[in-house]
Coordinates of C-alpha atoms in Angstrom, one line a residue:
X277 CA 91.4 209.6 88.2
X278 CA 92.4 206.6 90.3
X279 CA 91.9 204.3 87.2
X280 CA 94.0 206.7 85.1
X281 CA 96.8 206.7 87.6
X282 CA 96.6 202.9 87.9
X283 CA 96.8 202.6 84.1
X284 CA 99.8 204.9 84.0
X285 CA 101.5 203.1 86.8
X286 CA 101.0 199.7 85.1
X287 CA 102.4 201.1 81.8
X288 CA 105.4 202.5 83.6
X289 CA 106.0 199.1 85.2
X290 CA 105.7 197.3 81.9
X291 CA 108.2 199.7 80.4
X292 CA 110.7 199.0 83.2
X293 CA 110.2 195.3 82.7
X294 CA 111.1 195.7 79.0
X295 CA 114.2 197.8 80.0
X296 CA 115.3 195.0 82.2
X297 CA 114.9 192.6 79.3
X298 CA 117.0 195.0 77.2
X299 CA 119.8 194.9 79.8
X300 CA 119.7 191.1 79.8
X301 CA 119.9 191.0 76.0
X302 CA 122.6 193.7 75.8
X303 CA 125.4 191.5 74.6
X304 CA 123.4 190.4 71.6
X305 CA 122.4 194.0 70.8
X306 CA 126.0 195.3 71.3
X307 CA 127.1 192.8 68.6
X308 CA 124.5 194.0 66.1
X309 CA 127.2 194.3 63.4
X310 CA 127.5 190.5 63.4
X311 CA 124.3 189.5 65.1
X312 CA 120.8 188.8 64.0
X313 CA 118.2 191.4 65.1
X314 CA 115.4 193.8 64.0
X315 CA 116.0 197.5 64.7
X316 CA 112.9 199.7 64.8
X317 CA 113.8 203.3 64.0
X318 CA 111.4 205.9 65.4
X319 CA 113.0 209.2 64.2
X320 CA 110.3 211.3 65.9
X321 CA 111.5 214.6 67.2
X322 CA 109.2 214.5 70.3
X323 CA 109.9 218.0 71.6
X324 CA 107.6 220.8 72.3
X325 CA 105.7 221.2 69.0
X326 CA 105.2 224.9 69.4
X327 CA 109.0 225.4 69.8
X328 CA 109.5 223.0 66.8
X329 CA 107.6 225.4 64.6
X330 CA 110.6 227.8 64.8
X331 CA 112.6 225.3 62.7
X332 CA 111.7 225.4 59.0
X333 CA 110.9 221.9 57.6
X334 CA 111.0 220.4 61.1
X335 CA 109.2 217.2 60.2
X336 CA 111.9 216.4 57.6
X337 CA 114.3 216.1 60.5
X338 CA 113.0 212.5 60.7
X339 CA 115.4 212.0 57.7
X340 CA 118.5 212.7 60.0
X341 CA 118.3 209.1 61.2
X342 CA 118.6 207.6 57.7
X343 CA 122.3 207.1 58.5
X344 CA 120.9 204.0 60.3
X345 CA 120.3 202.4 56.9
X346 CA 124.1 201.9 56.7
X347 CA 123.6 199.3 59.5
X348 CA 122.2 197.0 56.7
X349 CA 125.8 196.3 55.8
X350 CA 125.4 193.5 58.3
X351 CA 123.6 190.9 56.1
X352 CA 121.5 189.6 59.1
X353 CA 120.2 193.0 60.3
X354 CA 116.6 194.0 59.4
X355 CA 115.6 197.7 59.8
X356 CA 112.0 199.0 60.2
X357 CA 112.0 202.8 59.5
X358 CA 108.9 204.8 60.1
X359 CA 108.2 208.4 59.0
X360 CA 105.3 210.9 58.9
X361 CA 105.3 211.0 55.1
X362 CA 106.7 208.5 52.6
X363 CA 110.3 208.9 51.8
X364 CA 111.3 209.7 48.2
X365 CA 112.5 206.4 46.7
X366 CA 115.7 208.1 45.4
X367 CA 116.6 209.2 48.9
X368 CA 116.4 205.6 50.2
X369 CA 118.4 204.4 47.2
X370 CA 121.1 207.0 47.9
X371 CA 121.8 205.6 51.4
X372 CA 121.6 202.0 50.3
X373 CA 124.2 202.6 47.6
X374 CA 126.6 203.8 50.3
X375 CA 126.8 200.2 51.6
X376 CA 130.2 198.6 50.9
X377 CA 130.2 195.0 49.7
X378 CA 126.4 194.5 50.0
X379 CA 124.2 193.9 46.9
X380 CA 121.6 196.7 46.7
X381 CA 118.7 194.2 46.4
X382 CA 119.8 192.2 49.5
X383 CA 119.9 195.4 51.6
X384 CA 116.6 196.6 50.2
X385 CA 114.8 193.3 51.1
X386 CA 115.8 193.8 54.7
X387 CA 114.5 197.3 54.9
X388 CA 110.8 197.8 55.8
X389 CA 109.4 201.4 55.4
X390 CA 106.2 202.5 57.0
X391 CA 104.5 205.9 56.9
X392 CA 101.7 207.5 58.8
X393 CA 100.8 209.7 55.8
X394 CA 100.4 212.6 58.1
X395 CA 102.4 215.9 57.8
X396 CA 100.7 217.6 60.7
X397 CA 102.6 219.3 63.5
X398 CA 102.1 216.4 65.9
X399 CA 105.1 214.3 66.7
X400 CA 105.6 211.1 64.7
X401 CA 105.3 208.9 67.8
X402 CA 101.9 210.4 68.5
X403 CA 100.8 209.8 64.9
X404 CA 101.8 206.1 65.2
X405 CA 99.9 205.7 68.5
X406 CA 96.8 207.1 66.9
X407 CA 96.9 204.4 64.2
X408 CA 96.3 201.0 65.7
X409 CA 96.4 199.3 62.3
X410 CA 99.8 200.8 61.5
X411 CA 101.0 199.6 64.9
X412 CA 99.7 196.1 64.1
X413 CA 101.6 196.0 60.8
X414 CA 104.8 197.0 62.7
X415 CA 104.2 194.4 65.3
X416 CA 103.7 191.7 62.7
X417 CA 106.8 192.8 60.8
X418 CA 109.3 192.2 63.7
X419 CA 110.6 189.3 65.8
X420 CA 109.9 190.5 69.3
X421 CA 112.7 188.6 71.0
X422 CA 115.2 189.8 68.5
X423 CA 114.0 193.4 68.3
X424 CA 114.6 196.8 70.0
X425 CA 113.6 200.4 69.3
X426 CA 115.7 203.5 68.9
X427 CA 114.5 207.0 68.9
X428 CA 115.6 210.6 68.8
X429 CA 114.5 211.4 72.3
X430 CA 112.5 209.5 74.9
X431 CA 109.2 210.9 76.2
X432 CA 106.0 209.4 77.6
X433 CA 104.9 208.9 74.0
X434 CA 107.9 206.7 73.2
X435 CA 107.4 204.8 76.4
X436 CA 103.8 204.1 75.6
X437 CA 104.7 203.0 72.0
X438 CA 107.4 200.6 73.5
X439 CA 104.8 199.1 75.9
X440 CA 102.1 198.7 73.2
X441 CA 104.4 197.1 70.8
X442 CA 106.1 195.0 73.5
X443 CA 109.5 196.0 72.2
X444 CA 112.3 197.4 74.5
X445 CA 113.3 201.0 73.9
X446 CA 117.1 201.7 73.8
X447 CA 116.8 205.0 75.6
X448 CA 116.4 206.6 79.0
X449 CA 113.1 206.3 81.0
X450 CA 111.1 209.5 80.3
X451 CA 110.9 210.0 84.1
X452 CA 114.5 211.2 83.8
X453 CA 113.7 214.0 81.3
X454 CA 114.2 216.7 83.8
X455 CA 118.0 216.1 83.7
X456 CA 118.1 217.2 80.1
X457 CA 116.5 220.6 80.8
X458 CA 118.4 223.8 81.5
X459 CA 117.7 223.8 85.2
X460 CA 118.3 220.0 85.5
X461 CA 121.6 220.4 83.7
X462 CA 122.8 223.0 86.1
X463 CA 121.9 220.8 89.1
X464 CA 124.0 217.9 87.7
X465 CA 126.9 220.2 87.0
X466 CA 126.8 221.3 90.6
X467 CA 126.6 217.7 91.8
X468 CA 129.6 216.5 89.9
X469 CA 131.8 219.6 90.2
X470 CA 131.8 220.6 86.5
X471 CA 132.2 224.4 86.1
X472 CA 129.2 226.2 84.8
X473 CA 128.0 229.9 84.6
X474 CA 126.3 231.7 87.4
X475 CA 122.5 231.7 87.0
X476 CA 119.1 231.4 88.5
X477 CA 116.8 228.7 89.8
X478 CA 113.9 227.7 87.6
X479 CA 111.0 230.2 87.6
X480 CA 107.5 230.1 86.1
X481 CA 106.5 233.7 85.5
X482 CA 108.0 236.9 84.1
X483 CA 108.0 238.7 87.5
X484 CA 110.1 236.0 89.1
X485 CA 112.3 235.9 86.0
X486 CA 113.0 239.7 86.3
X487 CA 113.8 239.3 90.0
X488 CA 116.1 236.3 89.3
X489 CA 118.0 238.3 86.6
X490 CA 118.3 241.3 89.0
X491 CA 119.8 239.0 91.7
X492 CA 122.2 237.6 89.1
X493 CA 123.3 241.1 88.1
X494 CA 123.8 242.0 91.8
X495 CA 126.1 239.0 92.3
X496 CA 128.0 239.7 89.0
X497 CA 128.1 243.5 88.8
X498 CA 130.4 243.4 85.7
X499 CA 127.9 241.5 83.6
X500 CA 127.2 243.0 80.2
X501 CA 124.6 240.5 79.1
X502 CA 122.3 237.9 80.5
X503 CA 120.9 234.9 78.6
X504 CA 117.2 234.2 79.2
X505 CA 116.4 230.6 78.4
X506 CA 113.2 228.6 78.2
X507 CA 113.9 225.5 80.3
X508 CA 112.9 223.1 77.5
X509 CA 114.1 225.1 74.6
X510 CA 116.5 223.4 72.1
X511 CA 119.2 224.3 69.5
X512 CA 119.3 227.8 71.0
X513 CA 115.9 228.6 69.6
X514 CA 114.5 229.2 73.1
X515 CA 117.1 231.7 74.1
X516 CA 117.0 235.5 74.3
X517 CA 119.7 238.1 75.2
X518 CA 119.1 240.8 77.8
X519 CA 121.6 243.6 77.2
X520 CA 122.4 245.4 80.5
X521 CA 124.2 248.4 79.1
X522 CA 121.0 250.5 78.7
X523 CA 120.1 249.7 82.3
X524 CA 123.5 250.5 83.8
X525 CA 122.3 253.6 85.7
X526 CA 119.6 251.8 87.7
X527 CA 120.0 251.4 91.4
X528 CA 120.0 247.8 92.7
X529 CA 116.5 248.3 94.2
X530 CA 115.1 249.4 90.8
X531 CA 116.7 246.7 88.7
X532 CA 114.0 244.0 88.9
X533 CA 111.3 246.5 87.7
X534 CA 113.6 247.9 85.0
X535 CA 114.5 244.5 83.7
X536 CA 110.8 243.5 83.6
X537 CA 110.0 246.6 81.6
X538 CA 113.0 245.9 79.3
X539 CA 111.9 242.3 78.5
X540 CA 110.0 243.6 75.5
X541 CA 113.4 244.6 74.1
X542 CA 115.0 241.2 74.5
X543 CA 117.1 240.1 71.4
X544 CA 115.5 236.8 70.5
X545 CA 117.6 234.2 68.8
X546 CA 114.7 232.6 66.9
X547 CA 113.5 234.6 63.9
X548 CA 110.1 236.2 64.3
X549 CA 109.9 235.5 68.1
X550 CA 108.2 238.2 70.3
X551 CA 108.0 238.8 74.0
X552 CA 104.3 238.2 74.0
X553 CA 104.8 234.7 72.6
X554 CA 108.0 234.0 74.6
X555 CA 106.4 235.1 77.9
X556 CA 103.4 232.9 77.3
X557 CA 105.6 229.9 77.2
X558 CA 107.2 230.6 80.6
X559 CA 104.3 229.2 82.7
X560 CA 104.4 226.0 80.5
X561 CA 108.1 225.4 80.1
X562 CA 109.8 227.4 82.9
X563 CA 112.7 229.7 82.4
X564 CA 116.1 230.6 83.8
X565 CA 118.5 233.6 83.7
X566 CA 122.2 232.8 83.1
X567 CA 125.3 234.9 82.9
X568 CA 126.4 235.5 79.3
X569 CA 130.1 234.5 79.0
X570 CA 132.1 237.1 77.2
X571 CA 135.5 236.5 75.5
X572 CA 137.6 237.6 72.6
X573 CA 138.6 234.1 71.6
X574 CA 135.6 231.9 72.4
X575 CA 134.3 228.6 71.0
X576 CA 131.3 226.3 71.7
X577 CA 132.6 222.7 71.9
X578 CA 130.5 219.7 73.0
X579 CA 131.2 216.2 74.1
X580 CA 129.0 213.2 73.3
X581 CA 128.7 209.9 75.2
X582 CA 126.5 207.0 75.9
X583 CA 125.5 204.9 78.9
X584 CA 125.2 201.2 78.1
X585 CA 122.8 199.0 80.0
X586 CA 125.6 197.7 82.3
X587 CA 125.9 201.3 83.5
X588 CA 129.3 201.9 81.9
X589 CA 129.9 205.4 80.4
X590 CA 131.5 205.6 77.0
X591 CA 132.8 208.8 75.5
X592 CA 132.0 208.8 71.8
X593 CA 133.2 212.1 70.3
X594 CA 133.9 215.8 70.8
X595 CA 132.9 218.7 68.4
X596 CA 133.3 222.4 67.9
X597 CA 129.8 223.6 67.2
X598 CA 129.1 226.1 64.4
X599 CA 126.6 228.6 65.8
X600 CA 124.6 231.4 64.2
X601 CA 121.8 233.7 65.0
X602 CA 122.0 237.3 66.3
X603 CA 124.3 236.4 69.2
X604 CA 125.7 233.0 68.2
X605 CA 123.2 230.9 70.1
X606 CA 121.6 228.9 67.3
X607 CA 123.1 225.5 66.4
X608 CA 124.0 225.3 62.6
X609 CA 126.5 222.6 62.4
X610 CA 129.8 221.2 63.8
X611 CA 133.4 220.3 63.2
X612 CA 134.9 217.0 64.3
X613 CA 137.0 216.6 66.4
X614 CA 137.0 219.6 68.9
X615 CA 140.2 221.6 69.0
X616 CA 143.1 219.5 70.3
X617 CA 144.0 222.1 73.0
X618 CA 140.9 221.3 75.0
X619 CA 139.3 218.1 73.6
X620 CA 140.8 215.7 76.2
X621 CA 139.6 218.0 79.1
X622 CA 136.2 218.0 77.5
X623 CA 136.1 214.3 77.5
X624 CA 136.9 214.1 81.2
X625 CA 134.2 216.7 82.1
X626 CA 131.7 214.8 79.9
X627 CA 132.6 211.5 81.6
X628 CA 131.9 213.0 85.0
X629 CA 128.4 214.1 83.8
X630 CA 127.9 210.7 82.3
X631 CA 128.7 209.0 85.6
X632 CA 126.2 211.2 87.4
X633 CA 123.5 210.4 84.7
X634 CA 124.3 206.7 84.9
X635 CA 123.7 206.7 88.7
X636 CA 120.3 208.3 88.1
X637 CA 119.4 205.4 85.7
X638 CA 119.9 207.1 82.3
X639 CA 120.6 205.1 79.2
X640 CA 122.0 205.6 75.7
X641 CA 123.0 209.0 74.3
X642 CA 123.8 212.2 76.1
X643 CA 125.7 215.3 75.1
X644 CA 127.1 218.2 77.0
X645 CA 127.5 221.7 75.5
X646 CA 130.3 224.0 76.7
X647 CA 131.8 227.4 76.2
X648 CA 135.6 227.6 75.9
X649 CA 137.2 231.0 76.5
X650 CA 141.0 231.5 76.1
X651 CA 142.5 233.2 79.1
X652 CA 145.4 235.6 79.2
X653 CA 147.8 232.8 80.2
X654 CA 146.8 230.8 77.1
X655 CA 144.8 228.2 79.0
X656 CA 141.1 227.5 78.2
X657 CA 138.3 228.1 80.7
X658 CA 135.6 225.5 80.0
X659 CA 132.1 226.2 81.3
X660 CA 129.3 223.6 80.9
X661 CA 126.1 225.1 79.4
X662 CA 123.6 222.3 79.1
X663 CA 123.0 218.6 78.8
X664 CA 121.1 217.0 75.9
X665 CA 119.7 213.7 77.2
X666 CA 118.9 212.6 73.7
X667 CA 120.5 212.4 70.3
X668 CA 121.5 215.8 68.8
X669 CA 122.8 217.6 65.8
X670 CA 126.2 216.0 66.2
X671 CA 124.8 212.4 66.4
X672 CA 124.0 211.7 62.8
X673 CA 127.3 213.0 61.2
X674 CA 129.4 211.0 63.7
X675 CA 127.4 207.9 63.2
X676 CA 127.6 208.3 59.4
X677 CA 131.4 208.4 59.7
X678 CA 131.5 205.4 62.0
X679 CA 129.2 203.3 60.0
X680 CA 130.7 204.2 56.6
X681 CA 134.3 203.6 57.7
X682 CA 133.8 200.9 60.4
X683 CA 136.5 202.8 62.3
X684 CA 137.0 203.5 66.0
X685 CA 137.1 206.5 68.3
X686 CA 140.3 206.6 70.4
X687 CA 139.8 208.3 73.8
X688 CA 143.5 208.8 74.5
X689 CA 143.8 211.2 71.5
X690 CA 140.2 212.2 70.9
X691 CA 140.6 211.2 67.3
X692 CA 138.6 208.8 65.1
X693 CA 140.6 206.3 63.0
X694 CA 139.6 204.4 60.0
X695 CA 140.4 200.6 59.7
X696 CA 143.5 201.7 57.9
X697 CA 144.6 203.7 61.0
X698 CA 144.1 207.0 59.3
X699 CA 142.6 209.9 61.4
X700 CA 139.3 211.2 60.0
X701 CA 137.8 214.7 60.2
X702 CA 134.5 216.3 59.1
X703 CA 132.5 219.4 58.8
X704 CA 128.7 218.9 59.1
X705 CA 125.6 221.1 58.9
X706 CA 121.8 220.8 59.0
X707 CA 121.5 224.3 57.8
X708 CA 123.0 224.7 54.3
X709 CA 120.2 226.9 53.3
X710 CA 119.7 229.5 50.6
X711 CA 116.6 230.9 48.8
X712 CA 118.2 230.0 45.4
X713 CA 118.2 226.2 46.4
X714 CA 114.4 226.2 46.6
X715 CA 112.8 224.0 43.9
X716 CA 115.6 221.5 43.7
X717 CA 114.2 218.0 43.7
X718 CA 116.0 214.9 45.1
X719 CA 116.6 213.9 41.5
X720 CA 118.2 217.2 40.7
X721 CA 120.5 216.9 43.7
X722 CA 121.6 213.4 42.6
X723 CA 122.4 214.8 39.2
X724 CA 124.5 217.5 40.7
X725 CA 126.3 215.1 43.1
X726 CA 127.1 212.7 40.2
X727 CA 128.2 215.4 37.7
X728 CA 130.5 217.1 40.2
X729 CA 131.8 214.1 42.0
X730 CA 130.6 215.2 45.4
X731 CA 129.7 211.7 46.6
X732 CA 131.4 209.8 49.4
X733 CA 134.1 207.5 48.0
X734 CA 134.3 204.2 49.9
X735 CA 137.8 203.6 48.5
X736 CA 139.4 206.8 49.9
X737 CA 136.8 207.1 52.7
X738 CA 136.4 210.8 51.9
X739 CA 133.7 212.9 50.3
X740 CA 130.3 214.3 51.3
X741 CA 127.2 212.6 52.6
X742 CA 123.9 214.4 52.2
X743 CA 120.7 214.4 54.4
X744 CA 117.5 216.4 54.9
X745 CA 117.0 216.0 51.1
X746 CA 113.3 216.2 51.6
X747 CA 113.7 219.8 52.9
X748 CA 115.4 221.0 49.8
X749 CA 112.6 221.7 47.3
X750 CA 110.2 223.6 49.7
X751 CA 112.7 225.3 52.0
X752 CA 116.0 225.4 50.1
X753 CA 117.6 223.7 53.0
X754 CA 120.0 220.7 53.0
X755 CA 122.2 218.8 55.4
X756 CA 125.7 217.6 54.5
X757 CA 128.6 215.9 56.2
X758 CA 132.0 216.4 54.4
X759 CA 134.6 213.8 55.5
X760 CA 138.3 214.3 54.9
X761 CA 141.7 213.0 56.0
X762 CA 142.5 216.4 57.6
X763 CA 140.4 219.3 58.9
X764 CA 141.4 221.4 56.0
X765 CA 140.4 218.7 53.5
X766 CA 137.0 218.4 55.1
X767 CA 136.6 222.2 55.0
X768 CA 137.6 222.2 51.3
X769 CA 135.1 219.5 50.5
X770 CA 132.3 221.3 52.3
X771 CA 133.1 224.6 50.5
X772 CA 133.1 222.7 47.2
X773 CA 129.6 221.5 47.9
X774 CA 128.4 225.1 48.5
X775 CA 130.3 226.4 45.5
X776 CA 128.8 223.8 43.2
X777 CA 125.2 224.2 44.5
X778 CA 125.5 228.0 44.1
X779 CA 126.7 227.6 40.5
X780 CA 124.1 225.0 39.7
X781 CA 121.3 227.4 41.0
X782 CA 122.7 230.6 39.4
X783 CA 119.7 231.0 37.2
X784 CA 121.2 230.2 33.8
X785 CA 120.7 226.5 34.0
X786 CA 119.4 224.8 30.8
X787 CA 118.2 221.2 30.8
X788 CA 119.5 219.4 27.7
X789 CA 117.7 216.4 26.1

């Protein structure tokens, strides 16, 4: 055990040394658009794999980082992109053809693709670590002093990969992961004075959870619902709703037992979830009870930022999230930017959270989810719900917009402007999913895009960009970001994509030779 702890300590110190090196090299990295560097993309979704199974086609989410290929517009950048299974060549071609002013062959020569040839439920990073020969090929392909790694989220696995490759990881130290959990988020909100819903401390068994929910109800007697959250759940898939109306007649002394008995009737947000499975995860992941915020006019905005190695906090974007599921808890997509009536207030609250995270040593991406409820006086009540100390569902559409237009985000207005000074808007989804879409191959999608002029036009800087194409054939699921010069134009473009796909999969298609 002592040898294991020593080895772990040595690995952690090597990681910190690499992070220090990253800070010293930050200027060169910040100027990657004109600099000479190798970027290793590790699109591993290294979250709890049992929870990941709730998402159909989860390993295809490695494709969400393919927006990074647009970085090859810099003729001196080299990208090393690693996936569990090989990418369909047409998918790669699709992204490279989005590059303005760069010959396709020149960009392709600077892209190195590696695969673990493993579609199992393990995280991609674990698959890479289990393949020393693959790691050696990656090591040989890069220039160590001109390289850095980026990932979806940073865990001990990504830290170990960084150390073994000897390449700095542009992400937070995994020792800070707690601050991206439900309970860690609530602690930060309290520390920096950001409003958040009443709720419980972290608990580790169903009995304590029932007691915590009863105490919350006692403090908030007018509550109609309570949200039960797995501490390390994500995208709302680890949430369940406790409806208090059927328990209204219970005396305060009877509430904990009544709630515990009622847990079997929780309304789970993840399809197919059961109390038996949900409760088995509580000792592993922990759970909290939180007040469900009611409201006739209610939205779910979020703010995204990053912390650069100097410790400076930058606000990157705001979004109104598109949510689904039985009680509007599941992330489906987003609209950019968030509503103008509260987007600037969102930025300021997000900046406070970022400052707190920076003092704790966090790096790179973070996001904060909120609920916005319109009050009787017309003002918006903003309540922070959770922190994502990682990239999220809003990262890839915004980065696609930024890299495609080479524009800038203006914090004074909360708008994004193209190089021509034109505000840009988009609607994006990871969950354009219908049974009728099953069986469409990437080639079929390309035909549909071309025939119906759905592609992104670099001249007008409008159109739709597609992702998760590998999910389409098996799961009938696709991702799309529709970019317009107004919110309405973006909505119309997105709706056109849906209309065209519905028509093309109507069942009366005939292939002509």
